[in-house]
Amino acid sequence: MNRVSRYLLRELLVPLGVWVAFMFLLLFVMQFLRGTDVLLGSSVTLVDLGRLIAYLAPHFLMMALPIAFLLAILLGLGRLGEDRELTALQSLGVGPMRLLAAPMGVAAALSALMILITSTAQPWGLTGVKELVSEVIRKNVVGDVKSGVFYEDLSDLTLYAERVSPDGRWTNVLLHDDREASAPLLVLAHHGQVGVSGKGEVLRFALEDGEVHRSGRAGEDYSVIHFDKSEISVGVGVSMGKRSRFTSAKEELTPVELMQAAHDAEAQGGDPRSFRMALHSRLGNALAPIAFALLGTPLAIGRRQSGRAWGYLLTLGGYVLYYLLSRAFEQMGQKGKLPVELAGQLANVIFMLVGAVALYRVNRSGTVR
């Protein structure tokens, strides 16, 4: 690696680190605000928040690295243009094609890192987030249910206990279950306690010595069932609503698991396209830095001041366009309008073609400023 390449790498890596840190913090705050009902419970500890950050870090990196790299190109190479260092490099025979080498090298390294993350750390982290959120919800229910106070943080469920003991056991319990709107349940019990099962995905309300009242809103039917012991199970995701869902289920699967799920769906006569599309969408996202390097470099080193300013605007807007195109092609792939392999990479292909045209025009001008 020659001195020019090392210099360009330094100009790219420093802003890249800054932008990754900024985007990571921004994404964490946004996700935290989405889950405040869960993450600001009385039983949440700093250890829980630390685990949450660790679990979400791979997912945030997958989201932050492409846009951070694009901004690093604009900031790094743009500064060289503003200081007329690009003009000095050109006078030494360094043209746009040689300037592209450093961004492309960084892009290749980032793509390799993102493929590794999306194949291993990201599914592990998202699975850990799901289990952690379930655990926190259970602790919040145990800790937030107070004697003589109605607890309504669970969607369509209202819980009341006349007395709550230090070990979490309830006395004289009322539970109103309105999840089935046409036939709500009113459960009264002398004793109760909350537990968890199914790897933390289900809350279990274990009730003793009580009765269940069910009424039909459409008619006048009314029934009462007495019980010695009963258990009401509530899915954590359903009970907390969409606000506690940090990601989709497919993102928790590794590429091997996605391929196996597609194979199983096909063997059972189902549609495997959604699983295959999820796999190729991940691969397309991992290769995005290469497309961004090819597009961002010529725009950052544009010849004219006005052209470079437009380059900033177009490239930042280009990221939004890239996201919209990716989602549109993903939908087309899931519906069978495009092969899933092409749908996952088509946004990258379009951006690479546009970048190649822009680089050709800059190189043909014979100057980088």
Tab-separated table of C-alpha atoms in Angstrom:
chain	number	residue	atom	x	y	z
A	1	MET	CA	0.000	0.000	0.000
A	2	ASN	CA	1.511	3.335	-1.073
A	3	ARG	CA	1.479	6.567	0.912
A	4	VAL	CA	-1.453	8.064	-0.983
A	5	SER	CA	-3.632	5.036	-0.247
A	6	ARG	CA	-2.734	5.133	3.447
A	7	TYR	CA	-3.562	8.828	3.562
A	8	LEU	CA	-6.925	8.285	1.909
A	9	LEU	CA	-7.700	5.411	4.249
A	10	ARG	CA	-7.056	7.624	7.253
A	11	GLU	CA	-9.319	10.288	5.797
A	12	LEU	CA	-12.080	7.680	5.453
A	13	LEU	CA	-11.691	5.622	8.630
A	14	VAL	CA	-11.761	8.515	11.101
A	15	PRO	CA	-15.145	9.933	9.938
A	16	LEU	CA	-16.402	6.365	9.495
A	17	GLY	CA	-15.793	5.662	13.180
A	18	VAL	CA	-17.479	8.911	14.182
A	19	TRP	CA	-20.541	8.302	12.019
A	20	VAL	CA	-20.891	4.687	13.162
A	21	ALA	CA	-20.871	5.818	16.804
A	22	PHE	CA	-23.423	8.547	16.070
A	23	MET	CA	-25.739	6.253	14.101
A	24	PHE	CA	-25.435	3.533	16.750
A	25	LEU	CA	-26.496	5.955	19.471
A	26	LEU	CA	-29.344	7.314	17.342
A	27	LEU	CA	-30.672	3.836	16.551
A	28	PHE	CA	-30.472	2.753	20.182
A	29	VAL	CA	-32.402	5.818	21.348
A	30	MET	CA	-35.085	5.214	18.705
A	31	GLN	CA	-35.472	1.564	19.697
A	32	PHE	CA	-35.420	2.450	23.377
A	33	LEU	CA	-38.257	4.939	22.882
A	34	ARG	CA	-40.267	2.274	21.073
A	35	GLY	CA	-39.934	-0.066	24.050
A	36	THR	CA	-40.309	2.351	26.952
A	37	ASP	CA	-43.341	0.461	28.253
A	38	VAL	CA	-41.069	-2.531	28.760
A	39	LEU	CA	-37.652	-1.012	29.396
A	40	LEU	CA	-38.689	1.597	31.951
A	41	GLY	CA	-40.382	-0.835	34.312
A	42	SER	CA	-39.608	-0.753	38.007
A	43	SER	CA	-37.706	-4.050	37.855
A	44	VAL	CA	-35.344	-3.134	34.990
A	45	THR	CA	-31.699	-2.903	36.060
A	46	LEU	CA	-28.572	-1.453	34.481
A	47	VAL	CA	-27.479	-5.031	33.798
A	48	ASP	CA	-30.642	-5.551	31.737
A	49	LEU	CA	-29.903	-2.405	29.726
A	50	GLY	CA	-26.311	-3.527	29.216
A	51	ARG	CA	-27.499	-6.897	27.940
A	52	LEU	CA	-29.955	-5.143	25.632
A	53	ILE	CA	-27.194	-3.006	24.114
A	54	ALA	CA	-24.976	-6.068	23.643
A	55	TYR	CA	-27.762	-8.036	21.972
A	56	LEU	CA	-28.820	-5.183	19.680
A	57	ALA	CA	-25.268	-4.098	18.763
A	58	PRO	CA	-24.913	-6.486	15.770
A	59	HIS	CA	-28.328	-5.460	14.431
A	60	PHE	CA	-27.515	-1.778	14.823
A	61	LEU	CA	-24.159	-2.239	13.103
A	62	MET	CA	-25.893	-3.838	10.111
A	63	MET	CA	-28.113	-0.764	9.875
A	64	ALA	CA	-25.463	1.858	10.635
A	65	LEU	CA	-22.433	0.724	8.623
A	66	PRO	CA	-23.751	1.413	5.078
A	67	ILE	CA	-25.028	4.939	5.733
A	68	ALA	CA	-22.051	5.764	7.980
A	69	PHE	CA	-19.677	4.655	5.209
A	70	LEU	CA	-21.510	6.769	2.637
A	71	LEU	CA	-21.276	9.828	4.875
A	72	ALA	CA	-17.604	9.081	5.577
A	73	ILE	CA	-16.875	9.193	1.846
A	74	LEU	CA	-18.636	12.533	1.530
A	75	LEU	CA	-16.875	13.988	4.539
A	76	GLY	CA	-13.411	12.534	3.888
A	77	LEU	CA	-13.069	13.027	0.147
A	78	GLY	CA	-15.144	16.193	0.266
A	79	ARG	CA	-12.672	17.775	2.686
A	80	LEU	CA	-9.806	16.911	0.367
A	81	GLY	CA	-11.635	18.700	-2.419
A	82	GLU	CA	-12.347	21.772	-0.311
A	83	ASP	CA	-8.678	22.033	0.697
A	84	ARG	CA	-7.644	21.509	-2.942
A	85	GLU	CA	-5.651	18.451	-1.992
A	86	LEU	CA	-7.367	16.549	-4.776
A	87	THR	CA	-5.978	19.087	-7.241
A	88	ALA	CA	-2.500	18.517	-5.829
A	89	LEU	CA	-2.942	14.752	-6.116
A	90	GLN	CA	-4.047	15.109	-9.701
A	91	SER	CA	-0.962	17.148	-10.522
A	92	LEU	CA	1.040	14.164	-9.284
A	93	GLY	CA	-0.804	11.846	-11.640
A	94	VAL	CA	-3.388	10.510	-9.175
A	95	GLY	CA	-6.658	10.274	-11.084
A	96	PRO	CA	-10.194	9.393	-10.020
A	97	MET	CA	-9.676	5.666	-10.628
A	98	ARG	CA	-6.791	5.561	-8.132
A	99	LEU	CA	-8.837	7.578	-5.645
A	100	LEU	CA	-11.553	4.925	-5.898
A	101	ALA	CA	-9.191	2.189	-4.702
A	102	ALA	CA	-9.245	3.193	-1.019
A	103	PRO	CA	-13.060	3.498	-0.717
A	104	MET	CA	-13.504	0.203	-2.560
A	105	GLY	CA	-11.024	-1.508	-0.254
A	106	VAL	CA	-12.877	-0.242	2.817
A	107	ALA	CA	-16.204	-1.218	1.224
A	108	ALA	CA	-15.008	-4.767	0.576
A	109	ALA	CA	-13.836	-5.099	4.191
A	110	LEU	CA	-17.157	-3.730	5.493
A	111	SER	CA	-19.148	-6.087	3.272
A	112	ALA	CA	-17.165	-9.079	4.512
A	113	LEU	CA	-17.739	-7.947	8.110
A	114	MET	CA	-21.463	-7.466	7.506
A	115	ILE	CA	-21.807	-10.930	5.943
A	116	LEU	CA	-20.140	-12.395	9.034
A	117	ILE	CA	-22.373	-10.390	11.385
A	118	THR	CA	-25.610	-11.230	9.588
A	119	SER	CA	-24.691	-14.937	9.552
A	120	THR	CA	-23.774	-15.255	13.229
A	121	ALA	CA	-23.963	-12.342	15.670
A	122	GLN	CA	-27.152	-10.691	14.412
A	123	PRO	CA	-29.451	-13.754	14.755
A	124	TRP	CA	-27.871	-14.553	18.130
A	125	GLY	CA	-28.399	-11.014	19.358
A	126	LEU	CA	-32.002	-10.742	18.166
A	127	THR	CA	-32.862	-14.063	19.781
A	128	GLY	CA	-31.285	-12.793	22.982
A	129	VAL	CA	-33.317	-9.568	22.763
A	130	LYS	CA	-36.546	-11.549	22.482
A	131	GLU	CA	-35.717	-13.626	25.548
A	132	LEU	CA	-34.520	-10.583	27.498
A	133	VAL	CA	-37.684	-8.591	26.749
A	134	SER	CA	-39.785	-11.559	27.855
A	135	GLU	CA	-37.795	-11.818	31.059
A	136	VAL	CA	-38.112	-8.079	31.724
A	137	ILE	CA	-41.873	-8.182	31.117
A	138	ARG	CA	-42.235	-10.998	33.643
A	139	LYS	CA	-40.147	-9.099	36.194
A	140	ASN	CA	-42.171	-5.958	35.572
A	141	VAL	CA	-45.428	-7.817	36.148
A	142	VAL	CA	-44.057	-9.276	39.373
A	143	GLY	CA	-42.610	-5.977	40.545
A	144	ASP	CA	-45.256	-3.542	39.305
A	145	VAL	CA	-48.354	-5.295	40.607
A	146	LYS	CA	-49.022	-3.495	43.899
A	147	SER	CA	-51.513	-4.257	46.609
A	148	GLY	CA	-54.872	-2.665	45.905
A	149	VAL	CA	-53.811	-1.121	42.561
A	150	PHE	CA	-55.119	-2.084	39.115
A	151	TYR	CA	-52.346	-3.142	36.705
A	152	GLU	CA	-53.217	-2.388	33.056
A	153	ASP	CA	-49.875	-2.461	31.205
A	154	LEU	CA	-50.724	-5.750	29.480
A	155	SER	CA	-52.858	-5.183	26.379
A	156	ASP	CA	-56.490	-6.285	26.868
A	157	LEU	CA	-55.725	-7.566	30.367
A	158	THR	CA	-56.442	-5.946	33.716
A	159	LEU	CA	-54.968	-7.390	36.884
A	160	TYR	CA	-55.772	-6.609	40.520
A	161	ALA	CA	-54.530	-8.147	43.772
A	162	GLU	CA	-55.779	-7.126	47.185
A	163	ARG	CA	-52.473	-8.074	48.763
A	164	VAL	CA	-49.034	-8.829	47.279
A	165	SER	CA	-46.518	-10.677	49.461
A	166	PRO	CA	-42.756	-10.025	49.312
A	167	ASP	CA	-42.230	-13.338	47.465
A	168	GLY	CA	-44.635	-12.258	44.689
A	169	ARG	CA	-47.717	-14.254	45.699
A	170	TRP	CA	-51.083	-12.573	45.323
A	171	THR	CA	-54.177	-12.775	47.516
A	172	ASN	CA	-57.755	-12.117	46.337
A	173	VAL	CA	-56.968	-11.741	42.655
A	174	LEU	CA	-59.105	-10.260	39.884
A	175	LEU	CA	-58.130	-10.783	36.251
A	176	HIS	CA	-60.192	-9.340	33.402
A	177	ASP	CA	-59.320	-10.860	30.019
A	178	ASP	CA	-60.710	-8.895	27.072
A	179	ARG	CA	-58.531	-10.456	24.351
A	180	GLU	CA	-61.604	-12.140	22.874
A	181	ALA	CA	-63.904	-9.156	22.584
A	182	SER	CA	-67.036	-11.200	21.898
A	183	ALA	CA	-66.676	-13.227	25.118
A	184	PRO	CA	-64.614	-11.495	27.808
A	185	LEU	CA	-63.515	-13.343	30.921
A	186	LEU	CA	-63.598	-12.252	34.542
A	187	VAL	CA	-61.480	-14.470	36.767
A	188	LEU	CA	-61.652	-14.268	40.559
A	189	ALA	CA	-59.245	-16.270	42.706
A	190	HIS	CA	-58.151	-16.376	46.324
A	191	HIS	CA	-54.475	-16.883	45.424
A	192	GLY	CA	-52.267	-16.399	42.383
A	193	GLN	CA	-48.761	-15.963	41.066
A	194	VAL	CA	-47.123	-15.169	37.730
A	195	GLY	CA	-44.600	-17.460	36.051
A	196	VAL	CA	-42.964	-17.877	32.644
A	197	SER	CA	-42.593	-20.746	30.172
A	198	GLY	CA	-41.636	-21.455	26.583
A	199	LYS	CA	-38.174	-19.831	26.841
A	200	GLY	CA	-39.732	-16.704	28.279
A	201	GLU	CA	-42.269	-16.264	25.477
A	202	VAL	CA	-45.379	-17.007	27.575
A	203	LEU	CA	-46.563	-15.549	30.872
A	204	ARG	CA	-48.455	-18.001	33.080
A	205	PHE	CA	-50.917	-16.755	35.675
A	206	ALA	CA	-51.291	-19.644	38.135
A	207	LEU	CA	-54.513	-19.132	40.078
A	208	GLU	CA	-56.007	-21.128	42.946
A	209	ASP	CA	-59.492	-21.527	44.436
A	210	GLY	CA	-61.594	-19.294	42.247
A	211	GLU	CA	-64.149	-19.007	39.502
A	212	VAL	CA	-64.372	-17.850	35.896
A	213	HIS	CA	-67.231	-15.688	34.664
A	214	ARG	CA	-67.848	-15.599	30.918
A	215	SER	CA	-70.494	-13.532	29.168
A	216	GLY	CA	-71.400	-13.260	25.509
A	217	ARG	CA	-71.848	-9.674	24.356
A	218	ALA	CA	-73.919	-10.683	21.365
A	219	GLY	CA	-76.438	-12.574	23.491
A	220	GLU	CA	-77.508	-13.109	27.053
A	221	ASP	CA	-75.433	-16.245	27.728
A	222	TYR	CA	-73.607	-16.199	31.020
A	223	SER	CA	-71.606	-19.014	32.566
A	224	VAL	CA	-69.640	-19.526	35.774
A	225	ILE	CA	-66.946	-22.164	36.231
A	226	HIS	CA	-65.429	-22.958	39.615
A	227	PHE	CA	-61.860	-24.269	39.855
A	228	ASP	CA	-59.326	-25.360	42.452
A	229	LYS	CA	-56.332	-24.599	40.232
A	230	SER	CA	-56.215	-22.841	36.899
A	231	GLU	CA	-53.622	-21.395	34.596
A	232	ILE	CA	-54.014	-18.589	32.071
A	233	SER	CA	-51.254	-18.277	29.463
A	234	VAL	CA	-50.501	-15.015	27.714
A	235	GLY	CA	-48.077	-14.654	24.819
A	236	VAL	CA	-45.590	-11.908	25.631
A	237	GLY	CA	-45.608	-10.423	22.123
A	238	VAL	CA	-49.392	-10.356	22.053
A	239	SER	CA	-49.756	-9.020	25.573
A	240	MET	CA	-47.436	-6.057	25.017
A	241	GLY	CA	-48.560	-5.284	21.470
A	242	LYS	CA	-46.373	-4.219	18.539
A	243	ARG	CA	-44.393	-1.743	20.619
A	244	SER	CA	-42.368	-4.554	22.211
A	245	ARG	CA	-41.469	-6.134	18.838
A	246	PHE	CA	-37.975	-4.976	18.021
A	247	THR	CA	-37.566	-7.083	14.878
A	248	SER	CA	-39.321	-9.628	12.678
A	249	ALA	CA	-39.070	-13.356	13.331
A	250	LYS	CA	-37.089	-14.063	10.139
A	251	GLU	CA	-34.255	-11.776	11.276
A	252	GLU	CA	-33.676	-14.120	14.224
A	253	LEU	CA	-32.791	-16.991	11.866
A	254	THR	CA	-29.314	-17.694	10.532
A	255	PRO	CA	-28.844	-18.115	6.759
A	256	VAL	CA	-28.699	-21.885	7.220
A	257	GLU	CA	-31.949	-21.808	9.195
A	258	LEU	CA	-33.589	-19.638	6.534
A	259	MET	CA	-32.616	-22.124	3.813
A	260	GLN	CA	-33.913	-24.987	5.950
A	261	ALA	CA	-37.170	-23.130	6.594
A	262	ALA	CA	-37.571	-22.540	2.853
A	263	HIS	CA	-36.922	-26.233	2.194
A	264	ASP	CA	-39.448	-27.289	4.839
A	265	ALA	CA	-42.072	-24.879	3.492
A	266	GLU	CA	-41.582	-26.217	-0.023
A	267	ALA	CA	-41.765	-29.833	1.189
A	268	GLN	CA	-45.068	-29.091	2.932
A	269	GLY	CA	-46.553	-27.463	-0.143
A	270	GLY	CA	-46.119	-23.921	1.159
A	271	ASP	CA	-44.447	-20.879	-0.368
A	272	PRO	CA	-40.695	-20.712	0.372
A	273	ARG	CA	-40.191	-17.328	-1.321
A	274	SER	CA	-40.474	-15.258	1.862
A	275	PHE	CA	-37.600	-17.160	3.498
A	276	ARG	CA	-35.428	-17.058	0.397
A	277	MET	CA	-36.181	-13.376	-0.078
A	278	ALA	CA	-35.145	-12.672	3.522
A	279	LEU	CA	-31.832	-14.436	2.873
A	280	HIS	CA	-31.053	-12.549	-0.332
A	281	SER	CA	-32.167	-9.236	1.168
A	282	ARG	CA	-29.571	-9.717	3.898
A	283	LEU	CA	-26.908	-10.427	1.314
A	284	GLY	CA	-27.933	-7.350	-0.664
A	285	ASN	CA	-27.708	-5.177	2.436
A	286	ALA	CA	-24.265	-6.592	3.224
A	287	LEU	CA	-22.995	-5.654	-0.260
A	288	ALA	CA	-24.438	-2.135	-0.101
A	289	PRO	CA	-21.088	-0.521	0.910
A	290	ILE	CA	-19.584	-1.566	-2.433
A	291	ALA	CA	-22.421	0.125	-4.322
A	292	PHE	CA	-22.112	3.203	-2.114
A	293	ALA	CA	-18.360	3.416	-2.682
A	294	LEU	CA	-18.829	3.348	-6.431
A	295	LEU	CA	-21.557	6.001	-6.281
A	296	GLY	CA	-20.253	8.231	-3.485
A	297	THR	CA	-16.668	8.603	-4.670
A	298	PRO	CA	-17.286	10.398	-7.996
A	299	LEU	CA	-19.952	12.595	-6.418
A	300	ALA	CA	-17.612	13.576	-3.561
A	301	ILE	CA	-14.770	14.495	-5.904
A	302	GLY	CA	-16.967	16.284	-8.458
A	303	ARG	CA	-15.244	18.928	-10.526
A	304	ARG	CA	-17.257	22.013	-9.669
A	305	GLN	CA	-18.195	23.424	-6.287
A	306	SER	CA	-21.875	23.385	-7.206
A	307	GLY	CA	-21.524	19.855	-8.500
A	308	ARG	CA	-19.980	18.681	-5.241
A	309	ALA	CA	-22.733	20.382	-3.238
A	310	TRP	CA	-25.301	18.625	-5.327
A	311	GLY	CA	-23.319	15.450	-4.783
A	312	TYR	CA	-23.873	15.723	-1.039
A	313	LEU	CA	-27.595	16.215	-1.512
A	314	LEU	CA	-27.982	13.525	-4.139
A	315	THR	CA	-25.951	10.970	-2.215
A	316	LEU	CA	-27.814	11.505	1.054
A	317	GLY	CA	-31.095	11.361	-0.821
A	318	GLY	CA	-29.724	8.339	-2.616
A	319	TYR	CA	-29.638	6.378	0.620
A	320	VAL	CA	-33.357	6.972	1.086
A	321	LEU	CA	-33.908	5.957	-2.531
A	322	TYR	CA	-31.779	2.857	-2.001
A	323	TYR	CA	-33.920	1.830	0.970
A	324	LEU	CA	-37.167	2.401	-0.933
A	325	LEU	CA	-35.904	0.464	-3.946
A	326	SER	CA	-34.744	-2.398	-1.741
A	327	ARG	CA	-38.144	-2.651	-0.066
A	328	ALA	CA	-39.972	-2.417	-3.399
A	329	PHE	CA	-37.834	-5.118	-5.021
A	330	GLU	CA	-38.190	-7.269	-1.900
A	331	GLN	CA	-41.976	-7.101	-2.193
A	332	MET	CA	-41.746	-7.978	-5.881
A	333	GLY	CA	-39.524	-10.942	-5.045
A	334	GLN	CA	-41.943	-12.212	-2.409
A	335	LYS	CA	-44.822	-11.966	-4.875
A	336	GLY	CA	-42.876	-13.832	-7.562
A	337	LYS	CA	-42.632	-10.861	-9.926
A	338	LEU	CA	-38.817	-11.018	-9.775
A	339	PRO	CA	-36.419	-13.875	-9.025
A	340	VAL	CA	-35.431	-13.572	-5.362
A	341	GLU	CA	-31.740	-13.592	-6.281
A	342	LEU	CA	-32.212	-10.584	-8.553
A	343	ALA	CA	-34.618	-8.797	-6.202
A	344	GLY	CA	-32.078	-8.936	-3.384
A	345	GLN	CA	-29.313	-7.336	-5.457
A	346	LEU	CA	-31.162	-5.138	-7.938
A	347	ALA	CA	-30.842	-1.953	-5.852
A	348	ASN	CA	-27.075	-2.540	-5.636
A	349	VAL	CA	-26.863	-3.150	-9.371
A	350	ILE	CA	-28.704	0.095	-10.157
A	351	PHE	CA	-26.497	2.127	-7.817
A	352	MET	CA	-23.343	0.535	-9.228
A	353	LEU	CA	-24.391	1.414	-12.765
A	354	VAL	CA	-25.167	5.004	-11.804
A	355	GLY	CA	-21.854	5.222	-9.945
A	356	ALA	CA	-19.956	3.800	-12.909
A	357	VAL	CA	-21.479	6.433	-15.203
A	358	ALA	CA	-20.635	9.214	-12.723
A	359	LEU	CA	-17.065	7.927	-12.357
A	360	TYR	CA	-16.667	7.758	-16.144
A	361	ARG	CA	-17.785	11.368	-16.489
A	362	VAL	CA	-15.417	12.558	-13.757
A	363	ASN	CA	-12.526	10.572	-15.231
A	364	ARG	CA	-13.287	11.814	-18.743
A	365	SER	CA	-13.175	15.439	-17.562
A	366	GLY	CA	-9.480	14.938	-16.826
A	367	THR	CA	-9.702	16.642	-13.441
A	368	VAL	CA	-11.060	15.978	-9.984
A	369	ARG	CA	-11.854	19.564	-9.182
